[in-house]
JSON list of C-alpha atoms in Angstrom, two decimals:
[
{"chain": "A", "resi": 1, "resn": "MET", "atom": "CA", "xyz": [72.98, 73.62, -14.33]},
{"chain": "A", "resi": 2, "resn": "ILE", "atom": "CA", "xyz": [71.43, 75.77, -11.54]},
{"chain": "A", "resi": 3, "resn": "SER", "atom": "CA", "xyz": [72.55, 73.90, -9.09]},
{"chain": "A", "resi": 4, "resn": "ALA", "atom": "CA", "xyz": [76.31, 73.26, -10.78]},
{"chain": "A", "resi": 5, "resn": "LEU", "atom": "CA", "xyz": [76.30, 77.15, -10.03]},
{"chain": "A", "resi": 6, "resn": "LEU", "atom": "CA", "xyz": [75.20, 77.31, -6.29]},
{"chain": "A", "resi": 7, "resn": "ALA", "atom": "CA", "xyz": [78.11, 74.28, -5.57]},
{"chain": "A", "resi": 8, "resn": "ALA", "atom": "CA", "xyz": [80.22, 76.52, -7.10]},
{"chain": "A", "resi": 9, "resn": "GLY", "atom": "CA", "xyz": [79.52, 79.59, -4.39]},
{"chain": "A", "resi": 10, "resn": "GLY", "atom": "CA", "xyz": [77.48, 81.56, -7.36]},
{"chain": "A", "resi": 11, "resn": "SER", "atom": "CA", "xyz": [74.63, 83.28, -6.54]},
{"chain": "A", "resi": 12, "resn": "LEU", "atom": "CA", "xyz": [71.66, 83.63, -9.39]},
{"chain": "A", "resi": 13, "resn": "ASP", "atom": "CA", "xyz": [70.60, 87.42, -10.85]},
{"chain": "A", "resi": 14, "resn": "TYR", "atom": "CA", "xyz": [68.20, 86.11, -13.14]},
{"chain": "A", "resi": 15, "resn": "GLY", "atom": "CA", "xyz": [67.42, 89.91, -14.40]},
{"chain": "A", "resi": 16, "resn": "ALA", "atom": "CA", "xyz": [71.00, 90.28, -15.18]},
{"chain": "A", "resi": 17, "resn": "ILE", "atom": "CA", "xyz": [71.69, 86.84, -16.80]},
{"chain": "A", "resi": 18, "resn": "PHE", "atom": "CA", "xyz": [68.54, 87.67, -18.99]},
{"chain": "A", "resi": 19, "resn": "LEU", "atom": "CA", "xyz": [69.55, 90.81, -20.00]},
{"chain": "A", "resi": 20, "resn": "ASP", "atom": "CA", "xyz": [72.88, 89.20, -21.33]},
{"chain": "A", "resi": 21, "resn": "LEU", "atom": "CA", "xyz": [71.21, 86.49, -22.99]},
{"chain": "A", "resi": 22, "resn": "ALA", "atom": "CA", "xyz": [69.04, 89.26, -24.61]},
{"chain": "A", "resi": 23, "resn": "LEU", "atom": "CA", "xyz": [72.07, 91.62, -25.44]},
{"chain": "A", "resi": 24, "resn": "ILE", "atom": "CA", "xyz": [74.11, 88.73, -26.90]},
{"chain": "A", "resi": 25, "resn": "LEU", "atom": "CA", "xyz": [71.16, 87.40, -28.71]},
{"chain": "A", "resi": 26, "resn": "ILE", "atom": "CA", "xyz": [70.11, 90.47, -30.61]},
{"chain": "A", "resi": 27, "resn": "ILE", "atom": "CA", "xyz": [73.49, 91.40, -31.32]},
{"chain": "A", "resi": 28, "resn": "ALA", "atom": "CA", "xyz": [74.63, 88.10, -32.66]},
{"chain": "A", "resi": 29, "resn": "LYS", "atom": "CA", "xyz": [71.53, 87.88, -34.89]},
{"chain": "A", "resi": 30, "resn": "ALA", "atom": "CA", "xyz": [71.49, 92.05, -36.09]},
{"chain": "A", "resi": 31, "resn": "ALA", "atom": "CA", "xyz": [75.76, 90.87, -37.23]},
{"chain": "A", "resi": 32, "resn": "ALA", "atom": "CA", "xyz": [74.91, 87.90, -39.02]},
{"chain": "A", "resi": 33, "resn": "GLU", "atom": "CA", "xyz": [72.07, 89.57, -40.88]},
{"chain": "A", "resi": 34, "resn": "VAL", "atom": "CA", "xyz": [74.41, 92.67, -41.85]},
{"chain": "A", "resi": 35, "resn": "SER", "atom": "CA", "xyz": [77.18, 90.24, -42.54]},
{"chain": "A", "resi": 36, "resn": "GLU", "atom": "CA", "xyz": [74.67, 88.11, -44.88]},
{"chain": "A", "resi": 37, "resn": "ARG", "atom": "CA", "xyz": [73.92, 90.92, -47.06]},
{"chain": "A", "resi": 38, "resn": "VAL", "atom": "CA", "xyz": [77.47, 92.18, -47.41]},
{"chain": "A", "resi": 39, "resn": "GLY", "atom": "CA", "xyz": [77.94, 88.60, -48.43]},
{"chain": "A", "resi": 40, "resn": "VAL", "atom": "CA", "xyz": [79.97, 87.16, -45.66]},
{"chain": "A", "resi": 41, "resn": "PRO", "atom": "CA", "xyz": [78.88, 84.08, -43.82]},
{"chain": "A", "resi": 42, "resn": "ALA", "atom": "CA", "xyz": [76.58, 84.69, -41.20]},
{"chain": "A", "resi": 43, "resn": "VAL", "atom": "CA", "xyz": [78.89, 82.86, -38.54]},
{"chain": "A", "resi": 44, "resn": "ILE", "atom": "CA", "xyz": [81.60, 85.58, -39.03]},
{"chain": "A", "resi": 45, "resn": "GLY", "atom": "CA", "xyz": [79.14, 88.36, -38.19]},
{"chain": "A", "resi": 46, "resn": "GLU", "atom": "CA", "xyz": [78.23, 86.28, -34.99]},
{"chain": "A", "resi": 47, "resn": "ILE", "atom": "CA", "xyz": [81.79, 86.03, -34.33]},
{"chain": "A", "resi": 48, "resn": "VAL", "atom": "CA", "xyz": [82.62, 89.54, -34.72]},
{"chain": "A", "resi": 49, "resn": "ALA", "atom": "CA", "xyz": [79.69, 90.65, -32.65]},
{"chain": "A", "resi": 50, "resn": "GLY", "atom": "CA", "xyz": [80.81, 88.47, -29.81]},
{"chain": "A", "resi": 51, "resn": "ILE", "atom": "CA", "xyz": [84.26, 90.09, -29.79]},
{"chain": "A", "resi": 52, "resn": "MET", "atom": "CA", "xyz": [82.81, 93.60, -29.59]},
{"chain": "A", "resi": 53, "resn": "ILE", "atom": "CA", "xyz": [80.33, 93.18, -27.09]},
{"chain": "A", "resi": 54, "resn": "GLY", "atom": "CA", "xyz": [82.61, 91.11, -24.50]},
{"chain": "A", "resi": 55, "resn": "PRO", "atom": "CA", "xyz": [85.46, 91.72, -22.64]},
{"chain": "A", "resi": 56, "resn": "SER", "atom": "CA", "xyz": [87.98, 92.36, -25.30]},
{"chain": "A", "resi": 57, "resn": "LEU", "atom": "CA", "xyz": [86.68, 95.43, -26.46]},
{"chain": "A", "resi": 58, "resn": "LEU", "atom": "CA", "xyz": [83.32, 97.23, -25.60]},
{"chain": "A", "resi": 59, "resn": "GLY", "atom": "CA", "xyz": [82.68, 95.05, -22.37]},
{"chain": "A", "resi": 60, "resn": "LEU", "atom": "CA", "xyz": [78.83, 95.20, -22.71]},
{"chain": "A", "resi": 61, "resn": "VAL", "atom": "CA", "xyz": [79.04, 91.67, -21.27]},
{"chain": "A", "resi": 62, "resn": "GLU", "atom": "CA", "xyz": [81.17, 90.59, -18.55]},
{"chain": "A", "resi": 63, "resn": "PRO", "atom": "CA", "xyz": [81.96, 86.85, -17.90]},
{"chain": "A", "resi": 64, "resn": "SER", "atom": "CA", "xyz": [79.96, 85.56, -15.02]},
{"chain": "A", "resi": 65, "resn": "ASP", "atom": "CA", "xyz": [79.36, 81.58, -14.12]},
{"chain": "A", "resi": 66, "resn": "ALA", "atom": "CA", "xyz": [75.98, 81.64, -15.59]},
{"chain": "A", "resi": 67, "resn": "ILE", "atom": "CA", "xyz": [77.02, 82.52, -18.90]},
{"chain": "A", "resi": 68, "resn": "ARG", "atom": "CA", "xyz": [80.17, 80.19, -18.84]},
{"chain": "A", "resi": 69, "resn": "VAL", "atom": "CA", "xyz": [77.68, 76.98, -17.74]},
{"chain": "A", "resi": 70, "resn": "LEU", "atom": "CA", "xyz": [75.51, 78.27, -20.79]},
{"chain": "A", "resi": 71, "resn": "ALA", "atom": "CA", "xyz": [78.36, 78.44, -23.04]},
{"chain": "A", "resi": 72, "resn": "GLU", "atom": "CA", "xyz": [79.22, 74.97, -21.95]},
{"chain": "A", "resi": 73, "resn": "VAL", "atom": "CA", "xyz": [75.74, 73.63, -22.59]},
{"chain": "A", "resi": 74, "resn": "GLY", "atom": "CA", "xyz": [75.30, 75.04, -26.20]},
{"chain": "A", "resi": 75, "resn": "VAL", "atom": "CA", "xyz": [78.64, 73.53, -26.71]},
{"chain": "A", "resi": 76, "resn": "ILE", "atom": "CA", "xyz": [77.16, 69.71, -25.56]},
{"chain": "A", "resi": 77, "resn": "ILE", "atom": "CA", "xyz": [74.27, 70.53, -27.65]}
]
C-alpha cells in the first residue's frame, strides 16, 4: 500500500491520515448507533455519515491517495 502511494508520487502524512481515519470511524459508528435506535439499518446511518463528512457536504475529510488506497483494500477484503 505504501509503495503504491509513493509510486504515484504521493507524500505520506501519517498524522493527517490517522486523524482522517479516526474521524471517519468515530462518526460512522455514532451514526450507525443512532440509526439503529431510530429503527433504520446501521448501514444507512453509515452511508449518510459518509456523505455528510465527505467533500459533498461538510468537507471534514478531503479525498487523498492514502484514503483512496485504503478504501480499495477494504473493498477487496
